Coordinates of C-alpha atoms and ligand atoms in Angstrom, one line a residue:
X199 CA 155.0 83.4 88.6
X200 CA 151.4 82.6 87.1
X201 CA 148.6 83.9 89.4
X202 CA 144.7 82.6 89.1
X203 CA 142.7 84.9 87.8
X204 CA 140.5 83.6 90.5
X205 CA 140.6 84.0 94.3
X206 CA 140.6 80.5 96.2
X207 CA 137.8 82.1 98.3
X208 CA 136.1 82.8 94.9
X209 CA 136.4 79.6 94.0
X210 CA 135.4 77.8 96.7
X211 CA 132.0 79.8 96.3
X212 CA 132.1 78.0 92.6
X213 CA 132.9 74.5 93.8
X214 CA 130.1 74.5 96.5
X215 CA 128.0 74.9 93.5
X216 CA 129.3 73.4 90.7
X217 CA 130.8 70.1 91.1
X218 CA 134.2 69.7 89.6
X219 CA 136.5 69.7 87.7
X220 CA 135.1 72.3 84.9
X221 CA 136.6 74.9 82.6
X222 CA 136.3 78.5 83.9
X223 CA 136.5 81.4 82.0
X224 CA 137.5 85.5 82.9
X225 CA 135.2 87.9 80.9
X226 CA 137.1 90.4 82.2
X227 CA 140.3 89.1 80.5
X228 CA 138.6 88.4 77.8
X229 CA 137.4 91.9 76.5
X230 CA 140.2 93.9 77.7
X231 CA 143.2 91.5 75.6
X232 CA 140.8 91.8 72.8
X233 CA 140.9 95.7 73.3
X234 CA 144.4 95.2 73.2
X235 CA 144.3 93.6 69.5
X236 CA 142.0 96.4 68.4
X237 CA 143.9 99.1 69.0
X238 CA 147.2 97.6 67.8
X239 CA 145.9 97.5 64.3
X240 CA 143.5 100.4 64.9
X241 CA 145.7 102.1 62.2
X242 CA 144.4 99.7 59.7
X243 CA 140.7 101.3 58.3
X244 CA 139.6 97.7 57.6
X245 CA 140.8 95.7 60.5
X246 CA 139.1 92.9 61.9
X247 CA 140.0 90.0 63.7
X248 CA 137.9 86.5 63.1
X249 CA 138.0 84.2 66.3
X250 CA 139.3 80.7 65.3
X251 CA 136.1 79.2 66.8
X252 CA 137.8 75.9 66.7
X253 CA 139.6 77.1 69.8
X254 CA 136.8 77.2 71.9
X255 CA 133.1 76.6 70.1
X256 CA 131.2 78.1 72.9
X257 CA 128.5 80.3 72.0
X258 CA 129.1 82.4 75.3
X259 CA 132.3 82.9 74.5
X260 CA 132.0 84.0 70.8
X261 CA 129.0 86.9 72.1
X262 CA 131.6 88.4 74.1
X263 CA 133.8 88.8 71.2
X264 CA 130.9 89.6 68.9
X265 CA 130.8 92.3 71.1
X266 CA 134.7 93.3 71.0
X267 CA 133.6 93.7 67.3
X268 CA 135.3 90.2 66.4
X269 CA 133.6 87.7 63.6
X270 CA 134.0 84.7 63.6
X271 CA 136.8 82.3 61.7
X272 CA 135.0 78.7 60.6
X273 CA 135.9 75.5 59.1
X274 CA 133.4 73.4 59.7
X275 CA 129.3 72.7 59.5
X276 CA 129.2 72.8 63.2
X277 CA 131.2 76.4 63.4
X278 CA 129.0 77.8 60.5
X279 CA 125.9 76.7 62.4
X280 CA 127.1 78.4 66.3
X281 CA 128.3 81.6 64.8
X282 CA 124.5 82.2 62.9
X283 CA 122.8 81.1 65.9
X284 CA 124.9 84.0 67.8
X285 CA 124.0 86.7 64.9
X286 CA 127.7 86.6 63.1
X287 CA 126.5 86.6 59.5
X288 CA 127.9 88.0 56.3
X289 CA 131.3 89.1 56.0
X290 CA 131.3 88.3 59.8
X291 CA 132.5 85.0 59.2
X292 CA 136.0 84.0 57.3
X293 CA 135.1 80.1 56.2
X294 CA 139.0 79.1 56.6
X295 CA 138.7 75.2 55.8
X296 CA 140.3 72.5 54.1
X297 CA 139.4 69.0 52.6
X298 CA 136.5 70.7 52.5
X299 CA 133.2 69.1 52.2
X300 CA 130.9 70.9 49.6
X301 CA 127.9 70.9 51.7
X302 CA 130.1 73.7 53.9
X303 CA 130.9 75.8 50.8
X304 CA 126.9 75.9 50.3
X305 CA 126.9 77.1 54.1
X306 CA 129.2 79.4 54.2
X307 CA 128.4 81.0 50.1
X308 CA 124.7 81.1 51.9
X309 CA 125.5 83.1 55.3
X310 CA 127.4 85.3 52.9
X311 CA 130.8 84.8 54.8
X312 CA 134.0 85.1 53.3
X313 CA 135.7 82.4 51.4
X314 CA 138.9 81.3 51.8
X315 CA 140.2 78.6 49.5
X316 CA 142.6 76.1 50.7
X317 CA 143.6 74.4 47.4
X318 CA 143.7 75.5 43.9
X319 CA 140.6 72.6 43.0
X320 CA 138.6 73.9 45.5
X321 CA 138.0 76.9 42.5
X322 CA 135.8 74.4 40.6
X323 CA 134.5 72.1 43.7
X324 CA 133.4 75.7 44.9
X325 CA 131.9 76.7 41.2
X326 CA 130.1 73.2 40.9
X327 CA 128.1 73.9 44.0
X328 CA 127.6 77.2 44.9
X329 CA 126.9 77.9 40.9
X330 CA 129.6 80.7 40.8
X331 CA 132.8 82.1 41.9
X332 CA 131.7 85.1 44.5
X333 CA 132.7 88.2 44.4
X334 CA 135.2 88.2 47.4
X335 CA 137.4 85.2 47.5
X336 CA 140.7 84.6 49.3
X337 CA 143.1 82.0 48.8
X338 CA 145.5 80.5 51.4
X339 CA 149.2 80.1 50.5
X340 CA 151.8 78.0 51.8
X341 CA 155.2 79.1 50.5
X342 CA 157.1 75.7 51.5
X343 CA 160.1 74.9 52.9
X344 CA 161.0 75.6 56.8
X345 CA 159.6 79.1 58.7
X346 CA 162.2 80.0 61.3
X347 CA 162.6 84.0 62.8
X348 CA 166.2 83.3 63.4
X349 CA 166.3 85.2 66.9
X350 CA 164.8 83.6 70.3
X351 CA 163.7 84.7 73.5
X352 CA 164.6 83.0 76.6
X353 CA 166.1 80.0 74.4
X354 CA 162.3 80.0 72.5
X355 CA 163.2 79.6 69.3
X356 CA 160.8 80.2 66.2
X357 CA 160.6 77.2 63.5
X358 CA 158.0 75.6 61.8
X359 CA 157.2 73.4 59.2
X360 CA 155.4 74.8 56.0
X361 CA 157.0 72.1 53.6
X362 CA 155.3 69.9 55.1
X363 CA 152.0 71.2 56.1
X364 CA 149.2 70.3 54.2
X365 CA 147.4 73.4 53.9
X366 CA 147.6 76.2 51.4
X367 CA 149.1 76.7 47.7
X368 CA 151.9 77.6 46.4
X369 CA 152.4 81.1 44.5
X370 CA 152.1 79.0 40.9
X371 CA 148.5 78.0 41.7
X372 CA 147.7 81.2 43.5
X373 CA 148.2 83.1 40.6
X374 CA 146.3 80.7 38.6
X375 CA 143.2 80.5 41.1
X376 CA 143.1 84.2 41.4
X377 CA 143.0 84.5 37.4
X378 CA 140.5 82.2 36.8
X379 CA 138.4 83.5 39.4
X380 CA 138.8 86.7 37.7
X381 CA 137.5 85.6 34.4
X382 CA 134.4 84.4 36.8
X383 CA 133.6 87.5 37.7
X384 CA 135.3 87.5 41.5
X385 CA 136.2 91.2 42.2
X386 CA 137.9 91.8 45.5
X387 CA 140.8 89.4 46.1
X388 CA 142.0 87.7 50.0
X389 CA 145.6 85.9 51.1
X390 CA 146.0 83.9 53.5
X391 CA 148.6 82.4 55.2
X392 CA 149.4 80.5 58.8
X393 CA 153.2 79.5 59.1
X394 CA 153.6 78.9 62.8
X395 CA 151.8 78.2 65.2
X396 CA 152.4 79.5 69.4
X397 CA 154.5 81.6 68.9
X398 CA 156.5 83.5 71.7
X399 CA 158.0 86.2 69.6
X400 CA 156.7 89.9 68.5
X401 CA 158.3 89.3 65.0
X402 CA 155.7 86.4 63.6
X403 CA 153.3 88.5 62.3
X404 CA 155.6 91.5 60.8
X405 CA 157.5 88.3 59.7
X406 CA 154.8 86.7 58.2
X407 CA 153.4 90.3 57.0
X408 CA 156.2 91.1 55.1
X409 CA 156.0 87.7 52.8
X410 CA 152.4 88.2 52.4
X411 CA 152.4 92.1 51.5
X412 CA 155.7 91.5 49.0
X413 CA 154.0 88.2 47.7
X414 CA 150.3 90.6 47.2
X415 CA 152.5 93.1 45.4
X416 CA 153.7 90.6 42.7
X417 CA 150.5 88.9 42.2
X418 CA 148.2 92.0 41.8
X419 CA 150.8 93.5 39.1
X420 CA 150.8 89.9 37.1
X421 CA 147.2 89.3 37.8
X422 CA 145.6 92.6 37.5
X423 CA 143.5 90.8 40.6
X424 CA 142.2 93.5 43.2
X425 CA 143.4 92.5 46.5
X426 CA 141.7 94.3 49.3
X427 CA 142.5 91.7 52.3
X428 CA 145.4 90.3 53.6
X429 CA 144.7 87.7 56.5
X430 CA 147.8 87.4 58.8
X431 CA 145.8 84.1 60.4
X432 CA 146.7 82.5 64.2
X433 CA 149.8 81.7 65.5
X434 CA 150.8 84.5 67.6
X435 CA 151.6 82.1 71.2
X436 CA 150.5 83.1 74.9
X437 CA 153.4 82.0 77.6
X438 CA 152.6 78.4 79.1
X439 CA 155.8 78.3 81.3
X440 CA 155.8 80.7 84.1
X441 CA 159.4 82.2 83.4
X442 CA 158.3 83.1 79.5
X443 CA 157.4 86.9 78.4
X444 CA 154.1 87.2 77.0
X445 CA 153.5 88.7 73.7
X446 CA 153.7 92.3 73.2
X447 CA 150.4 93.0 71.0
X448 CA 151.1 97.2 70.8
X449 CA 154.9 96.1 69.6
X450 CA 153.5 93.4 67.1
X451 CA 151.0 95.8 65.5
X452 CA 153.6 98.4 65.1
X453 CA 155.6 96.0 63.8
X454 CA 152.9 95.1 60.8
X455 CA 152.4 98.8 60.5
X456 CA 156.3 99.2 59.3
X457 CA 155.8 96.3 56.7
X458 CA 152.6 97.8 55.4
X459 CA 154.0 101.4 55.2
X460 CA 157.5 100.1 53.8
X461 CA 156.1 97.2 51.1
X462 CA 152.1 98.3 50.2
X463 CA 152.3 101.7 50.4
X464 CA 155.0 102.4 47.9
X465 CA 153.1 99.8 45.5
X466 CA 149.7 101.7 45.6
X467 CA 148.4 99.3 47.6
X468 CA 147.1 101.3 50.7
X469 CA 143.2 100.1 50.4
X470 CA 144.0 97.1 51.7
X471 CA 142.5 95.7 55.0
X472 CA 144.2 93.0 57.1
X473 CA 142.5 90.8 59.5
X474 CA 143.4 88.1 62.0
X475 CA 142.5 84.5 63.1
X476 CA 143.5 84.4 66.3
X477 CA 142.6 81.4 68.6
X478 CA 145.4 81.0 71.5
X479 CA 146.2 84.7 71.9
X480 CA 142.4 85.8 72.4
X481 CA 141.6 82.9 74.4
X482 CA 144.2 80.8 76.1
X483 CA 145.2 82.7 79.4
X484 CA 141.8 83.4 80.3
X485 CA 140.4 79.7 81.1
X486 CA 141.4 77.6 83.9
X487 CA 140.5 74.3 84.1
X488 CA 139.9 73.5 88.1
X489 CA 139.7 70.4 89.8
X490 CA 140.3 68.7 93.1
X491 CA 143.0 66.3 94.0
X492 CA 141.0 62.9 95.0
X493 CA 143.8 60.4 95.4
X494 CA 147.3 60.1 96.5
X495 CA 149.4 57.2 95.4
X496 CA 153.0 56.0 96.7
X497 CA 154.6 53.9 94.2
X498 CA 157.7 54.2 92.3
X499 CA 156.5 57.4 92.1
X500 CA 154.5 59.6 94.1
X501 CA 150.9 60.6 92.2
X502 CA 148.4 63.0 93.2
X503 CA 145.1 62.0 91.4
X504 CA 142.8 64.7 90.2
X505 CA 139.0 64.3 89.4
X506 CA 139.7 65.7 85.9
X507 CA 141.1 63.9 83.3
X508 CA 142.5 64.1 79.7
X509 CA 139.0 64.1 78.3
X510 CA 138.8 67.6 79.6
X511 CA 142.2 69.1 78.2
X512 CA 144.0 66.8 75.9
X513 CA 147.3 69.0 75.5
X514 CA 149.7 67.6 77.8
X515 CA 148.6 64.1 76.7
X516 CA 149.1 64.6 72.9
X517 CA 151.7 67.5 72.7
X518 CA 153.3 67.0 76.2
X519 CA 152.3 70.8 76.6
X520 CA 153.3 72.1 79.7
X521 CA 150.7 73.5 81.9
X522 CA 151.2 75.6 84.8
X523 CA 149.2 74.4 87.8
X524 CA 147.9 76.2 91.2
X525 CA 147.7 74.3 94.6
X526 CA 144.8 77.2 95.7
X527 CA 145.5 77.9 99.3
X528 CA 149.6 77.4 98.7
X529 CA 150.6 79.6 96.5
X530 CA 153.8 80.2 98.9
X531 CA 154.3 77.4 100.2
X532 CA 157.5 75.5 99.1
X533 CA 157.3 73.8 96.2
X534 CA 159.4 70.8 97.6
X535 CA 157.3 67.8 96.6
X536 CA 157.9 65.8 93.0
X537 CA 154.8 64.9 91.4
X538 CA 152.8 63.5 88.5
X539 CA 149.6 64.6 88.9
X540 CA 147.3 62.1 86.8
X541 CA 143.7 61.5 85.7
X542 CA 141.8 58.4 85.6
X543 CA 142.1 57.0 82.0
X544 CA 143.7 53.7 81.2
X545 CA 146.1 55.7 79.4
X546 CA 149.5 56.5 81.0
X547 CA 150.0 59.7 79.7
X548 CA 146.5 61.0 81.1
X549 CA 149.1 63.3 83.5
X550 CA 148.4 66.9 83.3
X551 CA 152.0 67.2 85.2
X552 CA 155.2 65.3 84.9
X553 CA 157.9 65.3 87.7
X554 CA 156.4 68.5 88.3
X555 CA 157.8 70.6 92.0
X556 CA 154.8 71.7 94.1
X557 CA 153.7 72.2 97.1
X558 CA 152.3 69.5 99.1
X559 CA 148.9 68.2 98.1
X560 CA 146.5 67.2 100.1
X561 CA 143.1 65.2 98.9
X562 CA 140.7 67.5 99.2
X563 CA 142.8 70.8 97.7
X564 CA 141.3 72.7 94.8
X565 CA 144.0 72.8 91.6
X566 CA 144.2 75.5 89.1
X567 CA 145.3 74.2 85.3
X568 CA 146.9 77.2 83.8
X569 CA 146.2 78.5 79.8
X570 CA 143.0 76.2 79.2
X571 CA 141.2 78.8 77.8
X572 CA 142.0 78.0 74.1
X573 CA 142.0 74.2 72.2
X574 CA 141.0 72.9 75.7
X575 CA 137.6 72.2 76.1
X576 CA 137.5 72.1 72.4
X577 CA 139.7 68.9 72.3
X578 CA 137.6 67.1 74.8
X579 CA 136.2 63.5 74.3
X580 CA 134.4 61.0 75.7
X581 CA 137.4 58.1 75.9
X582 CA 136.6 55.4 78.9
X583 CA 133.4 56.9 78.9
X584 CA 134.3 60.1 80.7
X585 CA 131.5 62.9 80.5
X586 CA 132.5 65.9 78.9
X587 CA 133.1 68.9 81.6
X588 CA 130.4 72.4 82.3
X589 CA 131.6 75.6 80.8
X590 CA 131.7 78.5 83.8
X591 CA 132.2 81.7 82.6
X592 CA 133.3 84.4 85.8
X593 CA 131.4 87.6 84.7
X594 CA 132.7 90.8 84.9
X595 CA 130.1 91.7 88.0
X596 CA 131.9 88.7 90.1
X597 CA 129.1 86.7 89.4
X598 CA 129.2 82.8 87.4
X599 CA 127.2 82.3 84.8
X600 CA 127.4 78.2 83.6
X601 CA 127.7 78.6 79.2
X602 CA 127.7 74.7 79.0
X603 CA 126.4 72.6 81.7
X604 CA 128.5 69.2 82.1
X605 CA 127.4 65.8 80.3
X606 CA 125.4 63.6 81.6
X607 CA 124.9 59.8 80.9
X608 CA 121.9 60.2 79.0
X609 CA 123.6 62.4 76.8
X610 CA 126.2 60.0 77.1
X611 CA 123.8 57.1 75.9
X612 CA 121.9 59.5 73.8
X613 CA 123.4 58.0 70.0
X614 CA 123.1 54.1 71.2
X615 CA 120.6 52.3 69.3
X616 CA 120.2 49.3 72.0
Ligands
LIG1137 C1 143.7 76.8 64.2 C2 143.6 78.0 63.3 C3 143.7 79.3 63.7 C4 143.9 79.7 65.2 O1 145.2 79.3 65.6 P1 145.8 79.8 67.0 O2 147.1 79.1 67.1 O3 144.8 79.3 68.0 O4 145.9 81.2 66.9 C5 143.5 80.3 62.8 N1 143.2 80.0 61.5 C6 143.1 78.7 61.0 C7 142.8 78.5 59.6 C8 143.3 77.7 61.9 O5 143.3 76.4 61.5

C-alpha cells in the first residue's frame, strides 16, 4: 500500500491554483530521511553525504539539503553553476564526472570542490588545465566483471553490470594515477566507486564497502598514497512496487560500520572519512508528479488519458519503470478496471501505466504518480513540443511554495533564430 504524502483535500487547494500536471515535493520527507542518513554514519567523524544533483537540479531542493548539512555531487557546467548560486562551495561539492570536458575541471579546481577522476588520462587533461594536480584528488574504480549480492528480497535480486560500464579504472591504473599524482604534490587521496544502481537490499553498501576499504588497504601500502576518503557513491534503491520493503538506512550504516571496524581499522586506517552520493534514496519517495485524467478511450484497449505526459517523467517510457499511481478520492475503492493510462506524445510508450488494475477513473479525477521525486523532472524534455512542468514544493508549515514555475511558449521559442 503506497499512500500520498498529500491529502486529496490538500491537493485540490494546489490544483485550484496551479494548473496541472506538476511535480510536488514533501519538505517534510525530505529533511527527516536525510536525518536518517546522518545518523546512520554519524559514527564516521568525517561523514558527508553529496546529493547527486543530477537527480533533481532544483535549487530549492538542494537549500534544504544544504541545510541537512549535505554538499553537493556535480558533473556538469550546469550543476557546478546551481550549487554556487545556492552557497555550496569548497569541499562542498564532489565534481564526480566523466568524458569530462576541461572547461568543468577549471570550474570545479576554481570553486575548490573535490575532484574525482573518472579515467587514468584525466591525470594529465586535469594538469594541462588547471596547471597542477591538487592537493585532494580521488579517483573512481570500476573493478569489472558482474556485481551480484547473491541473496534477494521478495525475488529482488541484486546484479549489475561493472564489466561493462564505462565509468571508472581498474586497480592497475589506480595505482598508477595515485602515484603520479603523488610525485605532483597531491596529498590526501579519494576512491570511488558506483556498482549498482536501485538497489533494494541493506547489503550494497557494506558490500560495496568492503571492496573499497580492502582495495584502500592495498593501495596505500603499495603507494604510500594517503587516503582520507572513501566515497561509497548512489545506488542504494527506494521501493517503486507497493509490495517491496524499503531500505533500512540504521541497518545499512551499521553494516558499513562492521566493514570499517573489521578491514580499516586493523590496517591503521581509522582517519578515513566516507561519504555518499545519493540521488534516488534522498529524493525519490518524496515527489509526486500529479495530474488529471482528461480523456477516456475504448479501443482494443481501454485508456485513461492524463494531461501529463513523458516529457514530465521519462522512466516508464525508457526503463519500463513501474510507478505506483493514486486515483485521489478512491483510495478503497476496488481496483477492478484494466488500464493504460497514457500521455499525449506520438510515441506509444508515452504510458505511465501498463495493464495496470485501478479503480475506475473518471475525467476529471486528480492522479498521484508515485516516486518522482528523483531522475523525474530531471529527465524532462521538450519532444512534440510539450512545455516542461512547475516545481511545487509542500512546506513543512502546510503551505506551497512553486521552486520552478512551468514553461511557457516563449521560453519554448526563446532559442529560434526565425
Ligand atoms: C547518478 C549518480 C549518483 C546518484 O545515483 P542514485 O542512483 O540516484 O543514488 C551518484 N554518483 C554518481 C557519480 C552518479 O552518476
Amino acid at each position: 500500500m503506497k499512500t500520498p504524502f498529500v491529502t486529496k483535500e490538500k491537493l485540490e487547494q494546489i490544483v485550484a491554483q496551479y494548473p496541472t500536471p506538476f511535480h510536488l515535493y514533501d519538505e517534510q520527507g525530505i529533511r527527516d530521511n536525510a536525518r536518517r542518513l546522518k545518523a546512520a554514519f554519524a559514527w564516521n567523524a568525517g561523514y558527508r553525504e553529496y546529493f547527486a544533483v543530477k537527480a533533481t537540479p532544483t535549487p530549492g531542493i538542494l537549500q534544504i539539503l544544504k541545510e541537512e548539512g549535505c554538499g553537493c555531487d556535480c558533473s556538469s557546467m550546469s550543476e557546478l553553476m546551481m550549487s554556487e548560486r545556492i552557497g555550496v562551495t569548497g569541499e562542498h561539492i564532489m565534481f564526480s564526472s566523466n568524458n569530462t570536458p576541461p572547461a568543468e575541471f577549471q570550474k570545479a579546481y576554481e570553486l575548490g570542490a573535490i575532484i574525482n577522476l573518472d579515467d587514468l588520462t584525466h591525470v594529465a587533461l586535469l594538469e594541462e588545465t588547471i596547471g597542477c594536480i591538487p592537493e585532494k584528488i580521488s579517483c573512481r574504480f570500476n573493478p569489472g566483471g558482474l556485481f551480484t549480492l547473491g541473496e534477494s528480497r521478495e525475488g529482488f535480486q541484486v546484479m549489475d553490470n561493472p564489466g561493462d560500464a564505462k565509468y571508472g579504472m581498474t586497480k592497475v591504473q589506480l595505482v598508477e594515477a595515485f602515484t603520479t599524482m603523488k610525485a605532483k604534490g597531491a596529498k590526501e587521496f579519494g576512491i570511488h566507486s558506483f556498482l549498482a544502481s536501485n538497489t533494494l537490499s541493506n547489503e550494497y553498501y557494506p558490500r560495496l564497502a568492503r571492496i573499497l576499504f580492502e582495495l584502500a588497504v592495498d593501495v596505500q601500502k603499495e603507494t604510500g598514497c594517503h587516503i582520507t576518503f572513501i566515497n561509497l557513491s548512489g545506488g542504494v534503491g527506494i521501493p517503486y512496487q507497493p509490495d517491496q520493503t524499503a531500505n533500512d538506512i540504521a541497518a545499512i550504516g551499521a553494516g558499513v560500520r562492521q566493514a570499517y571496524e573489521e578491514i580499516l581499522v586493523p590496517a591503521g586506517m581509522d582517519d578515513v572519512s566516507l561519504c555518499t552520493e545519493l540521488g534516488r534514496f534522498m529524493l525519490g519517495p518524496y515527489g509526486h508528479l500529479v495530474t488529471r485524467a482528461t480523456h477516456e478511450k475504448h479501443i482494443h484497449k481501454e485508456y485513461i488519458g492524463v494531461d501529463a505526459c513523458a516529457c514530465d517523467l521519462m522512466r516508464p517510457a525508457m526503463y519500463g519503470s513501474y510507478h505506483h499511481i493514486t486515483v485521489m478520492g478512491k483510495e478503497n475503492a476496488p481496483c477492478d478496471h484494466k488500464y493504460d493510462v497514457a500521455g499525449s506524445l506520438c510515441e506509444n510508450n508515452d504510458k505511465f501505466a501498463v495493464d495496470r488494475m485501478l479503480p475506475e477513473i473518471d475525467r476529471g479525477d486528480l492522479l498521484v504518480i508515485h516516486d518522482t521525486g528523483a531522475h523525474g523532472f530531471a529527465m524532462g524534455y521538450n519532444y512534440n513540443g510539450k512545455l516542461r512542468s512547475a516545481e511545487l514544493l509542500l512546506q513543512e508549515d502546510g503551505k506551497v511554495k512553486m521552486m520552478r514555475r512551468g514553461e511557457t511558449y516563449d521560453d519554448y521559442f526563446a532559442t529560434v533564430i526565425w
